[in-house]
JSON list of C-alpha atoms in Angstrom, two decimals:
[
{"chain": "L", "resi": 7, "resn": "MET", "atom": "CA", "xyz": [17.72, 13.31, -20.69]},
{"chain": "L", "resi": 8, "resn": "SER", "atom": "CA", "xyz": [18.48, 10.35, -18.46]},
{"chain": "L", "resi": 9, "resn": "ILE", "atom": "CA", "xyz": [17.81, 9.55, -14.82]},
{"chain": "L", "resi": 10, "resn": "GLU", "atom": "CA", "xyz": [21.20, 7.84, -14.60]},
{"chain": "L", "resi": 11, "resn": "GLY", "atom": "CA", "xyz": [22.91, 11.06, -15.63]},
{"chain": "L", "resi": 12, "resn": "GLY", "atom": "CA", "xyz": [21.34, 12.95, -12.75]},
{"chain": "L", "resi": 13, "resn": "LYS", "atom": "CA", "xyz": [19.22, 15.16, -15.04]},
{"chain": "L", "resi": 14, "resn": "PHE", "atom": "CA", "xyz": [15.49, 15.67, -15.02]},
{"chain": "L", "resi": 15, "resn": "PRO", "atom": "CA", "xyz": [13.63, 12.47, -15.96]},
{"chain": "L", "resi": 16, "resn": "GLN", "atom": "CA", "xyz": [11.34, 12.31, -18.93]},
{"chain": "L", "resi": 17, "resn": "PHE", "atom": "CA", "xyz": [7.62, 12.42, -18.18]},
{"chain": "L", "resi": 18, "resn": "TYR", "atom": "CA", "xyz": [4.85, 10.90, -20.27]},
{"chain": "L", "resi": 19, "resn": "ILE", "atom": "CA", "xyz": [1.05, 11.10, -20.22]},
{"chain": "L", "resi": 20, "resn": "THR", "atom": "CA", "xyz": [-1.38, 8.28, -20.84]},
{"chain": "L", "resi": 21, "resn": "PRO", "atom": "CA", "xyz": [-4.34, 8.48, -23.23]},
{"chain": "L", "resi": 22, "resn": "PRO", "atom": "CA", "xyz": [-7.81, 8.83, -21.67]},
{"chain": "L", "resi": 23, "resn": "ALA", "atom": "CA", "xyz": [-9.21, 5.62, -20.13]},
{"chain": "L", "resi": 24, "resn": "PRO", "atom": "CA", "xyz": [-12.28, 4.81, -18.00]},
{"chain": "L", "resi": 25, "resn": "CYS", "atom": "CA", "xyz": [-11.80, 5.93, -14.41]},
{"chain": "L", "resi": 26, "resn": "PRO", "atom": "CA", "xyz": [-11.69, 2.96, -11.99]},
{"chain": "L", "resi": 27, "resn": "TYR", "atom": "CA", "xyz": [-13.13, 5.06, -9.14]},
{"chain": "L", "resi": 28, "resn": "LEU", "atom": "CA", "xyz": [-15.83, 7.34, -10.56]},
{"chain": "L", "resi": 29, "resn": "ASP", "atom": "CA", "xyz": [-18.38, 6.05, -13.06]},
{"chain": "L", "resi": 30, "resn": "GLY", "atom": "CA", "xyz": [-18.65, 7.97, -16.28]},
{"chain": "L", "resi": 31, "resn": "ARG", "atom": "CA", "xyz": [-15.30, 9.74, -15.87]},
{"chain": "L", "resi": 32, "resn": "LEU", "atom": "CA", "xyz": [-12.11, 9.40, -17.87]},
{"chain": "L", "resi": 33, "resn": "GLU", "atom": "CA", "xyz": [-8.67, 9.38, -16.31]},
{"chain": "L", "resi": 34, "resn": "ARG", "atom": "CA", "xyz": [-5.21, 10.28, -17.53]},
{"chain": "L", "resi": 35, "resn": "LYS", "atom": "CA", "xyz": [-1.93, 9.85, -15.70]},
{"chain": "L", "resi": 36, "resn": "ILE", "atom": "CA", "xyz": [1.43, 11.54, -15.95]},
{"chain": "L", "resi": 37, "resn": "PHE", "atom": "CA", "xyz": [4.28, 9.14, -15.25]},
{"chain": "L", "resi": 38, "resn": "THR", "atom": "CA", "xyz": [8.01, 8.58, -15.31]},
{"chain": "L", "resi": 39, "resn": "HIS", "atom": "CA", "xyz": [10.38, 5.68, -14.69]},
{"chain": "L", "resi": 40, "resn": "LEU", "atom": "CA", "xyz": [12.07, 5.01, -11.35]},
{"chain": "L", "resi": 41, "resn": "ILE", "atom": "CA", "xyz": [15.29, 3.34, -12.42]},
{"chain": "L", "resi": 42, "resn": "GLY", "atom": "CA", "xyz": [19.00, 3.75, -11.95]},
{"chain": "L", "resi": 43, "resn": "ASP", "atom": "CA", "xyz": [21.05, 5.42, -9.26]},
{"chain": "L", "resi": 44, "resn": "GLN", "atom": "CA", "xyz": [18.67, 8.37, -8.86]},
{"chain": "L", "resi": 45, "resn": "ALA", "atom": "CA", "xyz": [15.55, 6.25, -8.25]},
{"chain": "L", "resi": 46, "resn": "VAL", "atom": "CA", "xyz": [15.54, 6.65, -4.45]},
{"chain": "L", "resi": 47, "resn": "THR", "atom": "CA", "xyz": [15.97, 10.43, -4.58]},
{"chain": "L", "resi": 48, "resn": "LEU", "atom": "CA", "xyz": [13.42, 10.78, -7.35]},
{"chain": "L", "resi": 49, "resn": "ASN", "atom": "CA", "xyz": [10.90, 8.62, -5.51]},
{"chain": "L", "resi": 50, "resn": "ASN", "atom": "CA", "xyz": [11.20, 10.84, -2.44]},
{"chain": "L", "resi": 51, "resn": "THR", "atom": "CA", "xyz": [10.82, 14.03, -4.45]},
{"chain": "L", "resi": 52, "resn": "LEU", "atom": "CA", "xyz": [7.87, 12.85, -6.50]},
{"chain": "L", "resi": 53, "resn": "THR", "atom": "CA", "xyz": [6.06, 11.38, -3.48]},
{"chain": "L", "resi": 54, "resn": "HIS", "atom": "CA", "xyz": [6.24, 14.84, -1.88]},
{"chain": "L", "resi": 55, "resn": "GLY", "atom": "CA", "xyz": [4.60, 16.12, -5.07]},
{"chain": "L", "resi": 56, "resn": "GLY", "atom": "CA", "xyz": [1.67, 13.71, -4.85]},
{"chain": "L", "resi": 57, "resn": "PHE", "atom": "CA", "xyz": [2.99, 10.88, -7.02]},
{"chain": "L", "resi": 58, "resn": "ARG", "atom": "CA", "xyz": [2.56, 7.20, -6.25]},
{"chain": "L", "resi": 59, "resn": "ARG", "atom": "CA", "xyz": [4.80, 4.26, -7.12]},
{"chain": "L", "resi": 60, "resn": "SER", "atom": "CA", "xyz": [3.82, 1.11, -9.01]},
{"chain": "L", "resi": 61, "resn": "GLN", "atom": "CA", "xyz": [6.82, -1.16, -9.61]},
{"chain": "L", "resi": 62, "resn": "ASN", "atom": "CA", "xyz": [9.29, 1.04, -11.52]},
{"chain": "L", "resi": 63, "resn": "ILE", "atom": "CA", "xyz": [6.76, 3.72, -12.43]},
{"chain": "L", "resi": 64, "resn": "ALA", "atom": "CA", "xyz": [5.90, 6.90, -10.52]},
{"chain": "L", "resi": 65, "resn": "TYR", "atom": "CA", "xyz": [2.55, 8.38, -11.54]},
{"chain": "L", "resi": 66, "resn": "ARG", "atom": "CA", "xyz": [-0.10, 10.88, -10.56]},
{"chain": "L", "resi": 67, "resn": "PRO", "atom": "CA", "xyz": [-3.52, 11.78, -12.01]},
{"chain": "L", "resi": 68, "resn": "ALA", "atom": "CA", "xyz": [-3.57, 14.39, -14.76]},
{"chain": "L", "resi": 69, "resn": "CYS", "atom": "CA", "xyz": [-7.22, 14.41, -15.72]},
{"chain": "L", "resi": 70, "resn": "ASP", "atom": "CA", "xyz": [-8.49, 17.21, -17.97]},
{"chain": "L", "resi": 71, "resn": "SER", "atom": "CA", "xyz": [-11.57, 18.24, -15.98]},
{"chain": "L", "resi": 72, "resn": "CYS", "atom": "CA", "xyz": [-11.37, 16.48, -12.61]},
{"chain": "L", "resi": 73, "resn": "THR", "atom": "CA", "xyz": [-9.35, 16.99, -9.42]},
{"chain": "L", "resi": 74, "resn": "ALA", "atom": "CA", "xyz": [-11.11, 14.39, -7.26]},
{"chain": "L", "resi": 75, "resn": "CYS", "atom": "CA", "xyz": [-7.89, 12.51, -6.43]},
{"chain": "L", "resi": 76, "resn": "VAL", "atom": "CA", "xyz": [-6.17, 13.94, -3.36]},
{"chain": "L", "resi": 77, "resn": "SER", "atom": "CA", "xyz": [-2.83, 12.64, -2.09]},
{"chain": "L", "resi": 78, "resn": "VAL", "atom": "CA", "xyz": [-3.13, 11.68, 1.59]},
{"chain": "L", "resi": 79, "resn": "ARG", "atom": "CA", "xyz": [-0.51, 11.41, 4.31]},
{"chain": "L", "resi": 80, "resn": "VAL", "atom": "CA", "xyz": [-0.92, 10.97, 8.07]},
{"chain": "L", "resi": 81, "resn": "LEU", "atom": "CA", "xyz": [0.90, 13.34, 10.42]},
{"chain": "L", "resi": 82, "resn": "VAL", "atom": "CA", "xyz": [2.27, 10.75, 12.82]},
{"chain": "L", "resi": 83, "resn": "ASP", "atom": "CA", "xyz": [2.82, 12.93, 15.90]},
{"chain": "L", "resi": 84, "resn": "GLN", "atom": "CA", "xyz": [-0.62, 14.55, 15.61]},
{"chain": "L", "resi": 85, "resn": "PHE", "atom": "CA", "xyz": [-2.57, 11.37, 14.93]},
{"chain": "L", "resi": 86, "resn": "LYS", "atom": "CA", "xyz": [-5.00, 10.13, 17.59]},
{"chain": "L", "resi": 87, "resn": "MET", "atom": "CA", "xyz": [-6.96, 6.91, 17.41]},
{"chain": "L", "resi": 88, "resn": "THR", "atom": "CA", "xyz": [-10.73, 7.03, 17.43]},
{"chain": "L", "resi": 89, "resn": "ARG", "atom": "CA", "xyz": [-12.66, 4.70, 19.73]},
{"chain": "L", "resi": 90, "resn": "SER", "atom": "CA", "xyz": [-13.29, 2.39, 16.81]},
{"chain": "L", "resi": 91, "resn": "MET", "atom": "CA", "xyz": [-9.59, 2.28, 15.97]},
{"chain": "L", "resi": 92, "resn": "LYS", "atom": "CA", "xyz": [-8.72, 1.50, 19.59]},
{"chain": "L", "resi": 93, "resn": "ARG", "atom": "CA", "xyz": [-11.10, -1.46, 19.45]},
{"chain": "L", "resi": 94, "resn": "THR", "atom": "CA", "xyz": [-9.45, -2.64, 16.22]},
{"chain": "L", "resi": 95, "resn": "TRP", "atom": "CA", "xyz": [-6.01, -2.29, 17.81]},
{"chain": "L", "resi": 96, "resn": "GLU", "atom": "CA", "xyz": [-7.10, -4.28, 20.86]},
{"chain": "L", "resi": 97, "resn": "ARG", "atom": "CA", "xyz": [-8.79, -6.93, 18.74]},
{"chain": "L", "resi": 98, "resn": "ASN", "atom": "CA", "xyz": [-5.46, -7.60, 17.04]},
{"chain": "L", "resi": 99, "resn": "ARG", "atom": "CA", "xyz": [-3.22, -7.29, 20.10]},
{"chain": "L", "resi": 100, "resn": "LEU", "atom": "CA", "xyz": [-1.87, -10.83, 19.62]},
{"chain": "L", "resi": 101, "resn": "VAL", "atom": "CA", "xyz": [-1.03, -10.30, 15.95]},
{"chain": "L", "resi": 102, "resn": "THR", "atom": "CA", "xyz": [2.73, -10.16, 15.31]},
{"chain": "L", "resi": 103, "resn": "SER", "atom": "CA", "xyz": [4.20, -8.05, 12.53]},
{"chain": "L", "resi": 104, "resn": "HIS", "atom": "CA", "xyz": [7.65, -8.21, 10.99]},
{"chain": "L", "resi": 105, "resn": "MET", "atom": "CA", "xyz": [9.26, -5.84, 8.48]},
{"chain": "L", "resi": 106, "resn": "THR", "atom": "CA", "xyz": [11.67, -7.56, 6.12]},
{"chain": "L", "resi": 107, "resn": "ASP", "atom": "CA", "xyz": [13.39, -7.12, 2.78]},
{"chain": "L", "resi": 108, "resn": "VAL", "atom": "CA", "xyz": [11.27, -7.97, -0.24]},
{"chain": "L", "resi": 109, "resn": "ALA", "atom": "CA", "xyz": [11.07, -11.71, -0.87]},
{"chain": "L", "resi": 110, "resn": "PRO", "atom": "CA", "xyz": [7.82, -12.92, -2.46]},
{"chain": "L", "resi": 111, "resn": "THR", "atom": "CA", "xyz": [6.55, -16.32, -1.29]},
{"chain": "L", "resi": 112, "resn": "GLN", "atom": "CA", "xyz": [3.81, -18.75, -2.21]},
{"chain": "L", "resi": 113, "resn": "GLU", "atom": "CA", "xyz": [2.29, -18.10, 1.21]},
{"chain": "L", "resi": 114, "resn": "GLN", "atom": "CA", "xyz": [1.94, -14.40, 0.43]},
{"chain": "L", "resi": 115, "resn": "TYR", "atom": "CA", "xyz": [0.51, -15.11, -3.02]},
{"chain": "L", "resi": 116, "resn": "SER", "atom": "CA", "xyz": [-2.12, -17.40, -1.49]},
{"chain": "L", "resi": 117, "resn": "ILE", "atom": "CA", "xyz": [-3.37, -14.54, 0.67]},
{"chain": "L", "resi": 118, "resn": "PHE", "atom": "CA", "xyz": [-3.13, -12.10, -2.26]},
{"chain": "L", "resi": 119, "resn": "ARG", "atom": "CA", "xyz": [-5.09, -14.41, -4.56]},
{"chain": "L", "resi": 120, "resn": "GLY", "atom": "CA", "xyz": [-7.89, -14.87, -2.02]},
{"chain": "L", "resi": 121, "resn": "TYR", "atom": "CA", "xyz": [-8.06, -11.13, -1.39]},
{"chain": "L", "resi": 122, "resn": "ILE", "atom": "CA", "xyz": [-8.26, -10.24, -5.08]},
{"chain": "L", "resi": 123, "resn": "ASP", "atom": "CA", "xyz": [-10.80, -12.97, -5.90]},
{"chain": "L", "resi": 124, "resn": "THR", "atom": "CA", "xyz": [-13.03, -11.91, -3.02]},
{"chain": "L", "resi": 125, "resn": "ARG", "atom": "CA", "xyz": [-12.81, -8.12, -3.09]},
{"chain": "L", "resi": 126, "resn": "HIS", "atom": "CA", "xyz": [-11.41, -7.01, -6.47]},
{"chain": "L", "resi": 127, "resn": "ARG", "atom": "CA", "xyz": [-12.26, -9.74, -8.96]},
{"chain": "L", "resi": 128, "resn": "ASP", "atom": "CA", "xyz": [-13.14, -7.12, -11.61]},
{"chain": "L", "resi": 129, "resn": "GLY", "atom": "CA", "xyz": [-10.05, -4.97, -11.01]},
{"chain": "L", "resi": 130, "resn": "GLY", "atom": "CA", "xyz": [-6.82, -4.61, -12.91]},
{"chain": "L", "resi": 131, "resn": "MET", "atom": "CA", "xyz": [-5.04, -7.23, -10.76]},
{"chain": "L", "resi": 132, "resn": "ALA", "atom": "CA", "xyz": [-7.60, -9.98, -11.30]},
{"chain": "L", "resi": 133, "resn": "ASP", "atom": "CA", "xyz": [-5.43, -11.91, -13.76]},
{"chain": "L", "resi": 134, "resn": "MET", "atom": "CA", "xyz": [-2.13, -11.62, -11.89]},
{"chain": "L", "resi": 135, "resn": "THR", "atom": "CA", "xyz": [-0.17, -14.86, -11.80]},
{"chain": "L", "resi": 136, "resn": "VAL", "atom": "CA", "xyz": [2.38, -15.82, -9.17]},
{"chain": "L", "resi": 137, "resn": "LEU", "atom": "CA", "xyz": [5.08, -14.45, -11.49]},
{"chain": "L", "resi": 138, "resn": "ASP", "atom": "CA", "xyz": [3.21, -11.15, -11.83]},
{"chain": "L", "resi": 139, "resn": "PHE", "atom": "CA", "xyz": [2.95, -10.98, -8.05]},
{"chain": "L", "resi": 140, "resn": "ALA", "atom": "CA", "xyz": [6.67, -11.61, -7.68]},
{"chain": "L", "resi": 141, "resn": "ALA", "atom": "CA", "xyz": [7.39, -8.80, -10.14]},
{"chain": "L", "resi": 142, "resn": "MET", "atom": "CA", "xyz": [5.11, -6.41, -8.22]},
{"chain": "L", "resi": 143, "resn": "VAL", "atom": "CA", "xyz": [7.05, -7.13, -5.03]},
{"chain": "L", "resi": 144, "resn": "GLU", "atom": "CA", "xyz": [10.60, -7.37, -6.38]},
{"chain": "L", "resi": 145, "resn": "ASP", "atom": "CA", "xyz": [10.63, -4.96, -9.32]},
{"chain": "L", "resi": 146, "resn": "SER", "atom": "CA", "xyz": [11.90, -1.90, -7.47]},
{"chain": "L", "resi": 147, "resn": "PHE", "atom": "CA", "xyz": [14.99, 0.32, -7.50]},
{"chain": "L", "resi": 148, "resn": "VAL", "atom": "CA", "xyz": [13.92, 2.08, -4.29]},
{"chain": "L", "resi": 149, "resn": "ASP", "atom": "CA", "xyz": [14.00, 1.16, -0.59]},
{"chain": "L", "resi": 150, "resn": "THR", "atom": "CA", "xyz": [11.08, -1.27, -0.42]},
{"chain": "L", "resi": 151, "resn": "ARG", "atom": "CA", "xyz": [10.07, -3.53, 2.46]},
{"chain": "L", "resi": 152, "resn": "LEU", "atom": "CA", "xyz": [7.43, -6.17, 3.21]},
{"chain": "L", "resi": 153, "resn": "VAL", "atom": "CA", "xyz": [5.53, -6.24, 6.48]},
{"chain": "L", "resi": 154, "resn": "GLU", "atom": "CA", "xyz": [3.99, -9.61, 7.32]},
{"chain": "L", "resi": 155, "resn": "TYR", "atom": "CA", "xyz": [1.24, -10.01, 9.91]},
{"chain": "L", "resi": 156, "resn": "ARG", "atom": "CA", "xyz": [0.64, -13.34, 11.64]},
{"chain": "L", "resi": 157, "resn": "LEU", "atom": "CA", "xyz": [-1.60, -14.84, 14.26]},
{"chain": "L", "resi": 158, "resn": "PRO", "atom": "CA", "xyz": [-0.05, -16.80, 17.15]},
{"chain": "L", "resi": 159, "resn": "ALA", "atom": "CA", "xyz": [1.33, -20.19, 16.13]},
{"chain": "L", "resi": 160, "resn": "SER", "atom": "CA", "xyz": [-1.39, -22.07, 18.01]},
{"chain": "L", "resi": 161, "resn": "THR", "atom": "CA", "xyz": [-4.23, -20.32, 16.14]},
{"chain": "L", "resi": 162, "resn": "PRO", "atom": "CA", "xyz": [-5.99, -22.51, 13.56]},
{"chain": "L", "resi": 163, "resn": "LEU", "atom": "CA", "xyz": [-7.16, -20.65, 10.46]},
{"chain": "L", "resi": 164, "resn": "GLU", "atom": "CA", "xyz": [-8.86, -22.29, 7.53]},
{"chain": "L", "resi": 165, "resn": "HIS", "atom": "CA", "xyz": [-7.67, -21.07, 4.11]},
{"chain": "L", "resi": 166, "resn": "ALA", "atom": "CA", "xyz": [-4.60, -19.41, 5.65]},
{"chain": "L", "resi": 167, "resn": "GLY", "atom": "CA", "xyz": [-1.27, -19.59, 3.87]},
{"chain": "L", "resi": 168, "resn": "LYS", "atom": "CA", "xyz": [1.19, -22.40, 4.51]},
{"chain": "L", "resi": 169, "resn": "VAL", "atom": "CA", "xyz": [2.62, -22.38, 8.01]},
{"chain": "L", "resi": 170, "resn": "SER", "atom": "CA", "xyz": [6.27, -23.29, 8.48]},
{"chain": "L", "resi": 171, "resn": "GLY", "atom": "CA", "xyz": [8.36, -23.76, 11.62]},
{"chain": "L", "resi": 172, "resn": "THR", "atom": "CA", "xyz": [6.99, -21.90, 14.63]},
{"chain": "L", "resi": 173, "resn": "ASP", "atom": "CA", "xyz": [5.33, -19.16, 12.60]},
{"chain": "L", "resi": 174, "resn": "GLY", "atom": "CA", "xyz": [1.60, -18.73, 12.98]},
{"chain": "L", "resi": 175, "resn": "PRO", "atom": "CA", "xyz": [-0.83, -18.29, 10.06]},
{"chain": "L", "resi": 176, "resn": "LEU", "atom": "CA", "xyz": [-0.08, -15.40, 7.74]},
{"chain": "L", "resi": 177, "resn": "ILE", "atom": "CA", "xyz": [-3.13, -13.11, 7.60]},
{"chain": "L", "resi": 178, "resn": "ALA", "atom": "CA", "xyz": [-1.96, -9.88, 5.97]},
{"chain": "L", "resi": 179, "resn": "VAL", "atom": "CA", "xyz": [0.92, -8.30, 4.03]},
{"chain": "L", "resi": 180, "resn": "ALA", "atom": "CA", "xyz": [1.90, -4.72, 3.25]},
{"chain": "L", "resi": 181, "resn": "LEU", "atom": "CA", "xyz": [4.32, -3.64, 0.52]},
{"chain": "L", "resi": 182, "resn": "THR", "atom": "CA", "xyz": [5.89, -0.45, 1.85]},
{"chain": "L", "resi": 183, "resn": "ASP", "atom": "CA", "xyz": [8.49, 2.07, 0.71]},
{"chain": "L", "resi": 184, "resn": "ARG", "atom": "CA", "xyz": [10.86, 3.61, 3.25]},
{"chain": "L", "resi": 185, "resn": "LEU", "atom": "CA", "xyz": [11.16, 7.31, 2.37]},
{"chain": "L", "resi": 186, "resn": "GLU", "atom": "CA", "xyz": [13.39, 9.96, 3.88]},
{"chain": "L", "resi": 187, "resn": "ASP", "atom": "CA", "xyz": [10.45, 11.36, 5.86]},
{"chain": "L", "resi": 188, "resn": "GLY", "atom": "CA", "xyz": [8.02, 8.49, 6.18]},
{"chain": "L", "resi": 189, "resn": "LEU", "atom": "CA", "xyz": [6.56, 5.16, 5.17]},
{"chain": "L", "resi": 190, "resn": "SER", "atom": "CA", "xyz": [4.58, 4.92, 1.94]},
{"chain": "L", "resi": 191, "resn": "MET", "atom": "CA", "xyz": [2.07, 2.07, 1.84]},
{"chain": "L", "resi": 192, "resn": "ILE", "atom": "CA", "xyz": [2.22, 0.90, -1.77]},
{"chain": "L", "resi": 193, "resn": "TYR", "atom": "CA", "xyz": [-0.17, -2.04, -1.58]},
{"chain": "L", "resi": 194, "resn": "SER", "atom": "CA", "xyz": [-1.66, -4.15, 1.18]},
{"chain": "L", "resi": 195, "resn": "PHE", "atom": "CA", "xyz": [-3.86, -7.24, 1.25]},
{"chain": "L", "resi": 196, "resn": "TYR", "atom": "CA", "xyz": [-5.24, -9.61, 3.85]},
{"chain": "L", "resi": 197, "resn": "GLU", "atom": "CA", "xyz": [-7.07, -12.87, 4.49]},
{"chain": "L", "resi": 198, "resn": "PRO", "atom": "CA", "xyz": [-10.67, -12.11, 3.39]},
{"chain": "L", "resi": 199, "resn": "ASP", "atom": "CA", "xyz": [-12.24, -14.79, 5.61]},
{"chain": "L", "resi": 200, "resn": "ILE", "atom": "CA", "xyz": [-11.48, -12.83, 8.79]},
{"chain": "L", "resi": 201, "resn": "ALA", "atom": "CA", "xyz": [-12.89, -9.43, 7.83]},
{"chain": "L", "resi": 202, "resn": "ASP", "atom": "CA", "xyz": [-14.14, -8.91, 11.39]},
{"chain": "L", "resi": 203, "resn": "ARG", "atom": "CA", "xyz": [-10.57, -8.02, 12.43]},
{"chain": "L", "resi": 204, "resn": "SER", "atom": "CA", "xyz": [-10.56, -4.88, 10.21]},
{"chain": "L", "resi": 205, "resn": "LEU", "atom": "CA", "xyz": [-7.07, -5.77, 9.03]},
{"chain": "L", "resi": 206, "resn": "GLY", "atom": "CA", "xyz": [-6.92, -2.94, 6.50]},
{"chain": "L", "resi": 207, "resn": "THR", "atom": "CA", "xyz": [-7.35, -0.40, 9.29]},
{"chain": "L", "resi": 208, "resn": "TYR", "atom": "CA", "xyz": [-5.01, -2.33, 11.57]},
{"chain": "L", "resi": 209, "resn": "MET", "atom": "CA", "xyz": [-2.17, -2.31, 9.05]},
{"chain": "L", "resi": 210, "resn": "ILE", "atom": "CA", "xyz": [-2.40, 1.48, 8.73]},
{"chain": "L", "resi": 211, "resn": "LEU", "atom": "CA", "xyz": [-2.38, 1.85, 12.51]},
{"chain": "L", "resi": 212, "resn": "ASP", "atom": "CA", "xyz": [0.64, -0.44, 12.69]},
{"chain": "L", "resi": 213, "resn": "HIS", "atom": "CA", "xyz": [2.47, 1.66, 10.08]},
{"chain": "L", "resi": 214, "resn": "ILE", "atom": "CA", "xyz": [1.72, 4.82, 12.04]},
{"chain": "L", "resi": 215, "resn": "GLU", "atom": "CA", "xyz": [3.20, 3.20, 15.14]},
{"chain": "L", "resi": 216, "resn": "ARG", "atom": "CA", "xyz": [6.20, 1.98, 13.13]},
{"chain": "L", "resi": 217, "resn": "ALA", "atom": "CA", "xyz": [6.83, 5.44, 11.71]},
{"chain": "L", "resi": 218, "resn": "HIS", "atom": "CA", "xyz": [6.66, 6.90, 15.22]},
{"chain": "L", "resi": 219, "resn": "THR", "atom": "CA", "xyz": [9.20, 4.35, 16.49]},
{"chain": "L", "resi": 220, "resn": "MET", "atom": "CA", "xyz": [11.47, 5.04, 13.51]},
{"chain": "L", "resi": 221, "resn": "GLY", "atom": "CA", "xyz": [11.28, 8.80, 14.04]},
{"chain": "L", "resi": 222, "resn": "LEU", "atom": "CA", "xyz": [9.50, 9.40, 10.72]},
{"chain": "L", "resi": 223, "resn": "PRO", "atom": "CA", "xyz": [6.87, 12.17, 10.56]},
{"chain": "L", "resi": 224, "resn": "TYR", "atom": "CA", "xyz": [4.52, 10.79, 7.88]},
{"chain": "L", "resi": 225, "resn": "VAL", "atom": "CA", "xyz": [2.68, 7.74, 6.62]},
{"chain": "L", "resi": 226, "resn": "TYR", "atom": "CA", "xyz": [1.64, 8.08, 2.98]},
{"chain": "L", "resi": 227, "resn": "LEU", "atom": "CA", "xyz": [-1.65, 6.38, 2.09]},
{"chain": "L", "resi": 228, "resn": "GLY", "atom": "CA", "xyz": [-1.99, 7.18, -1.60]},
{"chain": "L", "resi": 229, "resn": "TYR", "atom": "CA", "xyz": [-5.07, 8.86, -3.07]},
{"chain": "L", "resi": 230, "resn": "TRP", "atom": "CA", "xyz": [-8.40, 9.66, -1.53]},
{"chain": "L", "resi": 231, "resn": "VAL", "atom": "CA", "xyz": [-11.03, 10.07, -4.23]},
{"chain": "L", "resi": 232, "resn": "ASN", "atom": "CA", "xyz": [-14.01, 12.22, -3.32]},
{"chain": "L", "resi": 233, "resn": "GLY", "atom": "CA", "xyz": [-17.15, 10.29, -4.23]},
{"chain": "L", "resi": 234, "resn": "SER", "atom": "CA", "xyz": [-15.50, 6.86, -4.35]},
{"chain": "L", "resi": 235, "resn": "GLN", "atom": "CA", "xyz": [-16.75, 4.40, -1.76]},
{"chain": "L", "resi": 236, "resn": "LYS", "atom": "CA", "xyz": [-13.55, 2.36, -2.19]},
{"chain": "L", "resi": 237, "resn": "MET", "atom": "CA", "xyz": [-11.52, 5.25, -0.78]},
{"chain": "L", "resi": 238, "resn": "GLU", "atom": "CA", "xyz": [-13.92, 6.40, 1.93]},
{"chain": "L", "resi": 239, "resn": "TYR", "atom": "CA", "xyz": [-11.94, 4.66, 4.70]},
{"chain": "L", "resi": 240, "resn": "LYS", "atom": "CA", "xyz": [-9.08, 7.14, 4.28]},
{"chain": "L", "resi": 241, "resn": "THR", "atom": "CA", "xyz": [-11.19, 9.97, 5.66]},
{"chain": "L", "resi": 242, "resn": "ARG", "atom": "CA", "xyz": [-10.77, 8.35, 9.10]},
{"chain": "L", "resi": 243, "resn": "PHE", "atom": "CA", "xyz": [-7.03, 9.01, 9.08]},
{"chain": "L", "resi": 244, "resn": "GLN", "atom": "CA", "xyz": [-7.06, 12.79, 8.85]}
]
């Protein structure tokens, strides 16, 4: 069966491997390829079923004795900021954001490299080169966008990416899929030296606002894993 032929895609399952979120657990994933003319439709359908995209792969957990991973999406029209979120939004009121077609740059990779080395140096992306980063951004048959976040042009920022023209320092980037009913945040990263801005939270808030403006009902945030401190922040976006 082939995706190109409009039939059901073939699904595969990975062998057990150590879980990256819960110590002492093993994980397995069921996955299929997102390629060809049916990739956009398939990505929409599988996202509704709790799958996530990574490059040209759609996957979801299929662990034998664990259901800790829960697919999370924000209901845009029902969402209300907490006081803490309002402070984060105000703190970043001068930040500009721009959604564009995917085009990886050295400036983005500089931010990505600093983020990984500071926060996820032991993770699966620790050894990603600039070519690997470009593949992560570009290798997609679906409707994928980049959202760049910048400070005002007059703002000095040590360790920020290269500044060109009148653009201010790049401080954060989100790789995002446009779905038929929402925005799916595939991966986001930010300048680790300015953690006081809570840029991870701010990017989610910005995507909620974008989805509202675009008339889309949902923002998909991926998996929340009960018991994983890495995923605890997602409980704030119920």
